[in-house]
PDB file of C-alpha atoms and ligand atoms in Angstrom:
ATOM      1  CA  MET A 200      -0.660 -27.889 -48.649  1.00  0.00           C
ATOM      2  CA  ASN A 201       0.040 -29.888 -45.829  1.00  0.00           C
ATOM      3  CA  ILE A 202       3.881 -29.783 -46.492  1.00  0.00           C
ATOM      4  CA  ALA A 203       4.601 -31.399 -42.719  1.00  0.00           C
ATOM      5  CA  ARG A 204       3.421 -34.813 -43.697  1.00  0.00           C
ATOM      6  CA  TYR A 205       5.924 -35.047 -46.777  1.00  0.00           C
ATOM      7  CA  LEU A 206       8.773 -34.202 -44.847  1.00  0.00           C
ATOM      8  CA  ASP A 207      11.510 -36.136 -43.691  1.00  0.00           C
ATOM      9  CA  SER A 208      13.380 -33.993 -41.078  1.00  0.00           C
ATOM     10  CA  THR A 209      17.206 -34.366 -40.725  1.00  0.00           C
ATOM     11  CA  TYR A 210      20.303 -34.060 -38.555  1.00  0.00           C
ATOM     12  CA  LEU A 211      22.772 -36.034 -40.091  1.00  0.00           C
ATOM     13  CA  LYS A 212      25.852 -34.593 -38.805  1.00  0.00           C
ATOM     14  CA  THR A 213      28.590 -36.993 -36.687  1.00  0.00           C
ATOM     15  CA  PRO A 214      29.442 -35.480 -33.425  1.00  0.00           C
ATOM     16  CA  GLU A 215      32.742 -34.732 -35.355  1.00  0.00           C
ATOM     17  CA  GLN A 216      31.536 -33.388 -38.181  1.00  0.00           C
ATOM     18  CA  SER A 217      29.494 -30.534 -35.716  1.00  0.00           C
ATOM     19  CA  GLY A 218      32.244 -30.492 -32.943  1.00  0.00           C
ATOM     20  CA  ILE A 219      29.405 -31.732 -30.299  1.00  0.00           C
ATOM     21  CA  SER A 220      29.619 -34.717 -28.071  1.00  0.00           C
ATOM     22  CA  HIS A 221      27.328 -37.827 -28.539  1.00  0.00           C
ATOM     23  CA  GLU A 222      25.008 -36.618 -25.553  1.00  0.00           C
ATOM     24  CA  GLU A 223      24.431 -33.528 -26.910  1.00  0.00           C
ATOM     25  CA  THR A 224      23.784 -34.651 -30.362  1.00  0.00           C
ATOM     26  CA  LEU A 225      21.614 -37.279 -28.976  1.00  0.00           C
ATOM     27  CA  GLN A 226      19.768 -34.417 -27.303  1.00  0.00           C
ATOM     28  CA  LYS A 227      19.450 -32.486 -31.161  1.00  0.00           C
ATOM     29  CA  ASP A 228      17.916 -35.475 -32.263  1.00  0.00           C
ATOM     30  CA  LYS A 229      15.397 -35.557 -29.396  1.00  0.00           C
ATOM     31  CA  GLU A 230      14.468 -31.963 -30.304  1.00  0.00           C
ATOM     32  CA  LEU A 231      14.409 -32.906 -33.692  1.00  0.00           C
ATOM     33  CA  ALA A 232      11.891 -35.974 -32.386  1.00  0.00           C
ATOM     34  CA  GLN A 233       9.682 -33.364 -30.682  1.00  0.00           C
ATOM     35  CA  GLU A 234       9.095 -30.903 -33.192  1.00  0.00           C
ATOM     36  CA  ALA A 235       8.367 -33.645 -35.627  1.00  0.00           C
ATOM     37  CA  ILE A 236       5.961 -34.425 -32.775  1.00  0.00           C
ATOM     38  CA  ASP A 237       4.424 -31.262 -32.447  1.00  0.00           C
ATOM     39  CA  ASN A 238       4.426 -30.313 -36.313  1.00  0.00           C
ATOM     40  CA  GLY A 239       2.841 -33.455 -37.947  1.00  0.00           C
ATOM     41  CA  ILE A 240       5.948 -33.994 -39.686  1.00  0.00           C
ATOM     42  CA  PHE A 241       6.138 -37.637 -41.295  1.00  0.00           C
ATOM     43  CA  ALA A 242       9.618 -38.697 -40.117  1.00  0.00           C
ATOM     44  CA  VAL A 243      12.870 -37.789 -38.325  1.00  0.00           C
ATOM     45  CA  MET A 244      16.014 -39.122 -40.253  1.00  0.00           C
ATOM     46  CA  ILE A 245      19.078 -39.266 -37.912  1.00  0.00           C
ATOM     47  CA  ARG A 246      22.517 -41.296 -37.766  1.00  0.00           C
ATOM     48  CA  PRO A 247      22.025 -45.145 -36.695  1.00  0.00           C
ATOM     49  CA  ASP A 248      23.749 -44.583 -33.732  1.00  0.00           C
ATOM     50  CA  TYR A 249      20.750 -42.927 -32.310  1.00  0.00           C
ATOM     51  CA  VAL A 250      18.020 -44.541 -33.666  1.00  0.00           C
ATOM     52  CA  SER A 251      17.260 -46.633 -30.135  1.00  0.00           C
ATOM     53  CA  GLU A 252      17.048 -44.156 -28.305  1.00  0.00           C
ATOM     54  CA  ILE A 253      15.058 -41.777 -30.567  1.00  0.00           C
ATOM     55  CA  LYS A 254      12.184 -44.774 -31.450  1.00  0.00           C
ATOM     56  CA  LYS A 255      12.046 -45.212 -27.792  1.00  0.00           C
ATOM     57  CA  TYR A 256      11.760 -41.407 -27.132  1.00  0.00           C
ATOM     58  CA  ILE A 257       8.733 -41.248 -29.708  1.00  0.00           C
ATOM     59  CA  GLN A 258       7.142 -44.532 -28.711  1.00  0.00           C
ATOM     60  CA  GLU A 259       7.104 -43.030 -25.182  1.00  0.00           C
ATOM     61  CA  ARG A 260       4.811 -40.013 -26.338  1.00  0.00           C
ATOM     62  CA  ASN A 261       2.473 -42.348 -28.434  1.00  0.00           C
ATOM     63  CA  SER A 262       3.469 -40.712 -31.670  1.00  0.00           C
ATOM     64  CA  ASN A 263       3.672 -42.407 -35.236  1.00  0.00           C
ATOM     65  CA  VAL A 264       6.552 -40.250 -36.178  1.00  0.00           C
ATOM     66  CA  ALA A 265       8.516 -42.762 -38.303  1.00  0.00           C
ATOM     67  CA  VAL A 266      12.291 -43.276 -37.447  1.00  0.00           C
ATOM     68  CA  GLY A 267      14.723 -43.310 -40.535  1.00  0.00           C
ATOM     69  CA  THR A 268      18.468 -43.524 -40.594  1.00  0.00           C
ATOM     70  CA  VAL A 269      21.074 -43.323 -43.140  1.00  0.00           C
ATOM     71  CA  ILE A 270      23.358 -46.361 -44.348  1.00  0.00           C
ATOM     72  CA  GLY A 271      26.723 -46.395 -45.982  1.00  0.00           C
ATOM     73  CA  PHE A 272      26.528 -42.735 -45.688  1.00  0.00           C
ATOM     74  CA  HIS A 273      27.859 -40.324 -47.035  1.00  0.00           C
ATOM     75  CA  GLU A 274      29.847 -41.604 -49.853  1.00  0.00           C
ATOM     76  CA  GLY A 275      28.069 -44.867 -50.599  1.00  0.00           C
ATOM     77  CA  THR A 276      31.655 -46.620 -51.243  1.00  0.00           C
ATOM     78  CA  TYR A 277      30.947 -49.325 -48.216  1.00  0.00           C
ATOM     79  CA  SER A 278      31.204 -53.016 -49.235  1.00  0.00           C
ATOM     80  CA  VAL A 279      27.496 -54.748 -49.562  1.00  0.00           C
ATOM     81  CA  ASP A 280      28.117 -56.715 -46.734  1.00  0.00           C
ATOM     82  CA  ASP A 281      29.071 -53.460 -44.314  1.00  0.00           C
ATOM     83  CA  LYS A 282      25.806 -51.966 -45.577  1.00  0.00           C
ATOM     84  CA  LEU A 283      23.961 -55.127 -44.703  1.00  0.00           C
ATOM     85  CA  ALA A 284      25.216 -55.224 -41.363  1.00  0.00           C
ATOM     86  CA  GLU A 285      24.453 -51.511 -40.768  1.00  0.00           C
ATOM     87  CA  ALA A 286      20.973 -51.588 -42.110  1.00  0.00           C
ATOM     88  CA  SER A 287      20.463 -54.820 -39.870  1.00  0.00           C
ATOM     89  CA  LYS A 288      21.576 -52.918 -36.599  1.00  0.00           C
ATOM     90  CA  ALA A 289      19.367 -50.028 -37.552  1.00  0.00           C
ATOM     91  CA  ILE A 290      16.323 -52.733 -38.242  1.00  0.00           C
ATOM     92  CA  GLU A 291      17.073 -54.217 -34.652  1.00  0.00           C
ATOM     93  CA  ASP A 292      17.074 -50.668 -33.064  1.00  0.00           C
ATOM     94  CA  GLY A 293      13.902 -49.882 -34.828  1.00  0.00           C
ATOM     95  CA  ALA A 294      14.092 -48.025 -37.778  1.00  0.00           C
ATOM     96  CA  ASP A 295      11.149 -47.538 -40.166  1.00  0.00           C
ATOM     97  CA  GLU A 296      12.802 -46.230 -42.937  1.00  0.00           C
ATOM     98  CA  LEU A 297      16.333 -46.849 -44.462  1.00  0.00           C
ATOM     99  CA  ASP A 298      17.870 -44.431 -46.659  1.00  0.00           C
ATOM    100  CA  PHE A 299      21.025 -46.148 -48.438  1.00  0.00           C
ATOM    101  CA  VAL A 300      23.614 -44.379 -50.492  1.00  0.00           C
ATOM    102  CA  ILE A 301      24.349 -46.282 -53.612  1.00  0.00           C
ATOM    103  CA  ASN A 302      27.583 -47.014 -54.818  1.00  0.00           C
ATOM    104  CA  TYR A 303      27.665 -44.284 -57.257  1.00  0.00           C
ATOM    105  CA  GLU A 304      31.331 -44.109 -57.661  1.00  0.00           C
ATOM    106  CA  ALA A 305      31.181 -47.763 -58.681  1.00  0.00           C
ATOM    107  CA  TYR A 306      28.024 -46.998 -60.884  1.00  0.00           C
ATOM    108  CA  LEU A 307      30.035 -44.410 -62.582  1.00  0.00           C
ATOM    109  CA  GLN A 308      33.041 -46.407 -63.200  1.00  0.00           C
ATOM    110  CA  GLY A 309      30.687 -48.965 -65.283  1.00  0.00           C
ATOM    111  CA  LYS A 310      30.518 -51.712 -62.130  1.00  0.00           C
ATOM    112  CA  THR A 311      26.828 -51.581 -62.841  1.00  0.00           C
ATOM    113  CA  GLU A 312      26.224 -55.628 -61.584  1.00  0.00           C
ATOM    114  CA  LEU A 313      28.034 -54.353 -58.334  1.00  0.00           C
ATOM    115  CA  VAL A 314      25.757 -51.612 -57.973  1.00  0.00           C
ATOM    116  CA  LYS A 315      22.567 -53.639 -59.160  1.00  0.00           C
ATOM    117  CA  ASP A 316      23.762 -56.453 -56.471  1.00  0.00           C
ATOM    118  CA  GLU A 317      23.933 -54.186 -53.640  1.00  0.00           C
ATOM    119  CA  PHE A 318      20.537 -52.470 -54.463  1.00  0.00           C
ATOM    120  CA  VAL A 319      18.595 -56.085 -54.767  1.00  0.00           C
ATOM    121  CA  ARG A 320      20.164 -57.461 -51.507  1.00  0.00           C
ATOM    122  CA  CYS A 321      20.162 -54.564 -49.271  1.00  0.00           C
ATOM    123  CA  SER A 322      16.117 -53.990 -50.336  1.00  0.00           C
ATOM    124  CA  GLN A 323      15.314 -57.362 -50.058  1.00  0.00           C
ATOM    125  CA  LEU A 324      16.447 -57.094 -46.070  1.00  0.00           C
ATOM    126  CA  GLY A 325      14.779 -54.014 -45.819  1.00  0.00           C
ATOM    127  CA  LEU A 326      11.612 -54.890 -47.626  1.00  0.00           C
ATOM    128  CA  LYS A 327      11.467 -58.754 -45.532  1.00  0.00           C
ATOM    129  CA  HIS A 328      11.505 -56.260 -42.497  1.00  0.00           C
ATOM    130  CA  ASN A 329       8.479 -54.145 -43.885  1.00  0.00           C
ATOM    131  CA  LYS A 330      10.617 -51.083 -44.225  1.00  0.00           C
ATOM    132  CA  ILE A 331      10.495 -48.627 -46.557  1.00  0.00           C
ATOM    133  CA  VAL A 332      13.758 -48.578 -48.468  1.00  0.00           C
ATOM    134  CA  LYS A 333      15.325 -45.300 -50.149  1.00  0.00           C
ATOM    135  CA  TRP A 334      18.461 -45.202 -52.436  1.00  0.00           C
ATOM    136  CA  ILE A 335      20.394 -41.961 -52.582  1.00  0.00           C
ATOM    137  CA  ILE A 336      22.103 -41.399 -56.056  1.00  0.00           C
ATOM    138  CA  GLU A 337      23.742 -38.428 -55.302  1.00  0.00           C
ATOM    139  CA  ILE A 338      23.069 -36.190 -58.392  1.00  0.00           C
ATOM    140  CA  ALA A 339      25.145 -33.765 -57.973  1.00  0.00           C
ATOM    141  CA  ALA A 340      27.640 -36.079 -58.827  1.00  0.00           C
ATOM    142  CA  LEU A 341      25.877 -37.335 -62.334  1.00  0.00           C
ATOM    143  CA  THR A 342      25.447 -35.542 -65.215  1.00  0.00           C
ATOM    144  CA  ASP A 343      21.817 -35.720 -66.831  1.00  0.00           C
ATOM    145  CA  VAL A 344      22.154 -38.504 -68.510  1.00  0.00           C
ATOM    146  CA  GLN A 345      23.237 -40.538 -65.731  1.00  0.00           C
ATOM    147  CA  ILE A 346      20.647 -39.403 -63.739  1.00  0.00           C
ATOM    148  CA  ALA A 347      18.138 -40.662 -66.161  1.00  0.00           C
ATOM    149  CA  ASP A 348      20.147 -43.932 -66.695  1.00  0.00           C
ATOM    150  CA  LEU A 349      21.013 -44.834 -62.927  1.00  0.00           C
ATOM    151  CA  THR A 350      17.113 -43.963 -61.760  1.00  0.00           C
ATOM    152  CA  LYS A 351      15.716 -45.946 -64.685  1.00  0.00           C
ATOM    153  CA  ASN A 352      18.310 -48.612 -63.746  1.00  0.00           C
ATOM    154  CA  ILE A 353      17.220 -48.738 -60.163  1.00  0.00           C
ATOM    155  CA  SER A 354      13.368 -48.785 -61.372  1.00  0.00           C
ATOM    156  CA  ASN A 355      13.886 -51.853 -63.704  1.00  0.00           C
ATOM    157  CA  TRP A 356      15.635 -54.057 -60.979  1.00  0.00           C
ATOM    158  CA  ALA A 357      13.070 -52.981 -58.425  1.00  0.00           C
ATOM    159  CA  GLU A 358      10.443 -54.350 -60.984  1.00  0.00           C
ATOM    160  CA  GLU A 359      12.557 -57.488 -61.745  1.00  0.00           C
ATOM    161  CA  ASN A 360      13.004 -58.540 -58.156  1.00  0.00           C
ATOM    162  CA  PHE A 361      10.193 -57.332 -56.224  1.00  0.00           C
ATOM    163  CA  GLN A 362       6.439 -57.635 -56.027  1.00  0.00           C
ATOM    164  CA  GLU A 363       3.777 -54.970 -57.632  1.00  0.00           C
ATOM    165  CA  ASN A 364       3.038 -54.239 -54.196  1.00  0.00           C
ATOM    166  CA  ASP A 365       6.177 -53.685 -52.899  1.00  0.00           C
ATOM    167  CA  LEU A 366       7.274 -50.992 -55.505  1.00  0.00           C
ATOM    168  CA  SER A 367       5.847 -48.305 -53.297  1.00  0.00           C
ATOM    169  CA  ARG A 368       8.232 -48.662 -50.410  1.00  0.00           C
ATOM    170  CA  ILE A 369      11.235 -48.519 -52.591  1.00  0.00           C
ATOM    171  CA  PHE A 370      12.379 -44.472 -53.078  1.00  0.00           C
ATOM    172  CA  VAL A 371      14.533 -43.298 -55.409  1.00  0.00           C
ATOM    173  CA  LYS A 372      16.434 -40.162 -53.515  1.00  0.00           C
ATOM    174  CA  SER A 373      18.218 -37.138 -54.888  1.00  0.00           C
ATOM    175  CA  SER A 374      21.091 -36.342 -52.703  1.00  0.00           C
ATOM    176  CA  THR A 375      22.597 -36.995 -49.223  1.00  0.00           C
ATOM    177  CA  GLY A 376      22.958 -33.146 -48.870  1.00  0.00           C
ATOM    178  CA  PHE A 377      26.738 -33.769 -47.995  1.00  0.00           C
ATOM    179  CA  TYR A 378      28.166 -34.260 -51.510  1.00  0.00           C
ATOM    180  CA  GLN A 379      31.329 -31.487 -52.116  1.00  0.00           C
ATOM    181  CA  THR A 380      30.802 -29.806 -55.543  1.00  0.00           C
ATOM    182  CA  HIS A 381      33.945 -27.995 -56.741  1.00  0.00           C
ATOM    183  CA  ASP A 382      32.142 -25.354 -58.781  1.00  0.00           C
ATOM    184  CA  GLY A 383      29.926 -23.730 -56.455  1.00  0.00           C
ATOM    185  CA  LYS A 384      27.054 -25.740 -58.375  1.00  0.00           C
ATOM    186  CA  PRO A 385      24.131 -26.618 -55.841  1.00  0.00           C
ATOM    187  CA  ASN A 386      25.121 -30.140 -53.930  1.00  0.00           C
ATOM    188  CA  GLY A 387      21.505 -31.410 -53.583  1.00  0.00           C
ATOM    189  CA  ALA A 388      17.952 -31.128 -55.064  1.00  0.00           C
ATOM    190  CA  THR A 389      17.454 -29.220 -58.288  1.00  0.00           C
ATOM    191  CA  PHE A 390      13.864 -29.059 -60.085  1.00  0.00           C
ATOM    192  CA  GLU A 391      15.586 -30.300 -63.150  1.00  0.00           C
ATOM    193  CA  GLY A 392      17.538 -33.224 -61.690  1.00  0.00           C
ATOM    194  CA  ILE A 393      14.167 -34.234 -59.685  1.00  0.00           C
ATOM    195  CA  ARG A 394      12.301 -33.703 -63.082  1.00  0.00           C
ATOM    196  CA  ILE A 395      14.840 -36.034 -64.763  1.00  0.00           C
ATOM    197  CA  MET A 396      14.165 -38.713 -61.485  1.00  0.00           C
ATOM    198  CA  LEU A 397      10.770 -38.681 -61.930  1.00  0.00           C
ATOM    199  CA  ASP A 398      10.820 -39.140 -65.791  1.00  0.00           C
ATOM    200  CA  ASN A 399      12.423 -42.570 -65.304  1.00  0.00           C
ATOM    201  CA  ALA A 400      11.573 -43.596 -61.794  1.00  0.00           C
ATOM    202  CA  GLY A 401       8.504 -45.691 -63.423  1.00  0.00           C
ATOM    203  CA  LYS A 402       6.353 -46.994 -60.708  1.00  0.00           C
ATOM    204  CA  LEU A 403       8.814 -45.855 -57.776  1.00  0.00           C
ATOM    205  CA  PRO A 404       8.605 -42.670 -55.566  1.00  0.00           C
ATOM    206  CA  VAL A 405      10.961 -40.122 -55.556  1.00  0.00           C
ATOM    207  CA  LYS A 406      12.183 -38.289 -52.625  1.00  0.00           C
ATOM    208  CA  ALA A 407      13.891 -34.670 -53.117  1.00  0.00           C
ATOM    209  CA  ALA A 408      16.751 -34.141 -50.583  1.00  0.00           C
ATOM    210  CA  GLY A 409      19.086 -31.608 -49.899  1.00  0.00           C
ATOM    211  CA  GLY A 410      19.115 -27.511 -50.281  1.00  0.00           C
ATOM    212  CA  VAL A 411      15.515 -27.378 -50.033  1.00  0.00           C
ATOM    213  CA  ARG A 412      14.627 -24.571 -47.702  1.00  0.00           C
ATOM    214  CA  THR A 413      11.529 -22.653 -48.329  1.00  0.00           C
ATOM    215  CA  PRO A 414       8.014 -23.852 -48.513  1.00  0.00           C
ATOM    216  CA  GLU A 415       7.731 -22.244 -51.974  1.00  0.00           C
ATOM    217  CA  ASP A 416      10.577 -24.860 -53.370  1.00  0.00           C
ATOM    218  CA  ALA A 417       8.939 -27.713 -51.024  1.00  0.00           C
ATOM    219  CA  GLU A 418       5.588 -26.989 -52.556  1.00  0.00           C
ATOM    220  CA  LYS A 419       7.250 -27.006 -56.210  1.00  0.00           C
ATOM    221  CA  MET A 420       8.775 -30.286 -55.650  1.00  0.00           C
ATOM    222  CA  ILE A 421       5.430 -31.868 -54.707  1.00  0.00           C
ATOM    223  CA  ASN A 422       3.756 -30.371 -57.230  1.00  0.00           C
ATOM    224  CA  LEU A 423       6.389 -31.964 -59.601  1.00  0.00           C
ATOM    225  CA  GLY A 424       5.577 -35.440 -57.950  1.00  0.00           C
ATOM    226  CA  VAL A 425       8.151 -36.057 -55.110  1.00  0.00           C
ATOM    227  CA  LYS A 426       6.565 -38.228 -52.272  1.00  0.00           C
ATOM    228  CA  ARG A 427       8.832 -37.047 -49.858  1.00  0.00           C
ATOM    229  CA  ILE A 428      11.213 -34.303 -48.902  1.00  0.00           C
ATOM    230  CA  GLY A 429      14.375 -34.463 -47.091  1.00  0.00           C
ATOM    231  CA  THR A 430      15.094 -30.850 -45.213  1.00  0.00           C
ATOM    232  CA  SER A 431      17.365 -30.047 -41.952  1.00  0.00           C
ATOM    233  CA  SER A 432      15.704 -27.128 -42.264  1.00  0.00           C
ATOM    234  CA  ALA A 433      11.818 -28.440 -41.717  1.00  0.00           C
ATOM    235  CA  LEU A 434      10.850 -26.525 -38.637  1.00  0.00           C
ATOM    236  CA  ALA A 435      12.238 -23.227 -40.452  1.00  0.00           C
ATOM    237  CA  LEU A 436      10.099 -23.990 -43.344  1.00  0.00           C
ATOM    238  CA  LEU A 437       7.108 -24.849 -41.870  1.00  0.00           C
ATOM    239  CA  LYS A 438       6.964 -21.409 -40.046  1.00  0.00           C
ATOM    240  CA  ASN A 439       7.732 -19.514 -43.064  1.00  0.00           C
ATOM    241  CA  GLN A 440       4.417 -21.146 -44.536  1.00  0.00           C
ATOM    242  CA  SER A 441       1.676 -18.905 -44.707  1.00  0.00           C
ATOM    243  CA  SER A 442      -0.850 -19.003 -41.842  1.00  0.00           C
ATOM    244  CA  SER A 443      -3.608 -19.758 -44.014  1.00  0.00           C
ATOM    245  CA  GLU A 444      -2.060 -22.964 -44.834  1.00  0.00           C
ATOM    246  CA  GLY A 445      -3.241 -24.421 -41.705  1.00  0.00           C
ATOM    247  CA  TYR A 446       0.009 -24.137 -40.001  1.00  0.00           C
TER     248      TYR A 446
HETATM  249  O1  LIG B 583      18.097 -35.772 -46.927  1.00  0.00           O
HETATM  250  C1  LIG B 583      18.882 -35.223 -46.233  1.00  0.00           C
HETATM  251  C2  LIG B 583      19.877 -34.047 -46.282  1.00  0.00           C
HETATM  252  O2  LIG B 583      21.050 -33.886 -45.561  1.00  0.00           O
HETATM  253  C3  LIG B 583      19.013 -32.658 -46.196  1.00  0.00           C
HETATM  254  O3  LIG B 583      19.959 -31.768 -46.827  1.00  0.00           O
HETATM  255  P1  LIG B 583      19.848 -30.153 -46.405  1.00  0.00           P
HETATM  256  O4  LIG B 583      20.778 -29.853 -45.229  1.00  0.00           O
HETATM  257  O5  LIG B 583      20.426 -29.243 -47.468  1.00  0.00           O
HETATM  258  O6  LIG B 583      18.442 -29.830 -45.862  1.00  0.00           O
END
């Protein structure tokens, strides 16, 4: 299986979070981009501040590795206008894919109309510019029933508001990888959580992200039906694939 084609190789820590400078972060993102170019990885997923430099880096190397970035990361509580502004800037800077964190706190407070409004307006912006949009629902913050309900809502809102041929460009994504759990539970993609998402996503593709570390886990996710995997361990994951699989 060509796992690389499913991967969004991510580096999403801010300089403050990693204790390194802006320049060092940019250097890390360039290394990530080069690894993606060298290994047939589908996309790099980086912070908005680095999109224009990394897009240029990839274009100068005549590569078609996609550049994705995160919007409203990682809590998802930004206002809709702030998410739209951040997404517009990322589009101007050359992002190909926009991974929005949905306002799952608002969803948990029953503010479903607010969540629908941000979903529709932000997706509209991305689709108008021919981008892929992904909606991170942060499954570690939700019960199984809530994962099913929010995924189904997103699928219904997408069907109601967008053309059939746009639906394959709107993903539902499991996790930021940054959510703090309090009880030692996984904070990212679990097989059960992903199954629930796949059962409720209708025509929308699903992305598993957070905690995917081994080729076995990646293959299992793909066999379940996910169309993309986000991981900060892309190279290690590919290196551990058996050589008979063509890496
Ligand atoms: O999609 C993005 C996630 O941040 C990746 O999480 P991870 O660091 O657990 O692989």
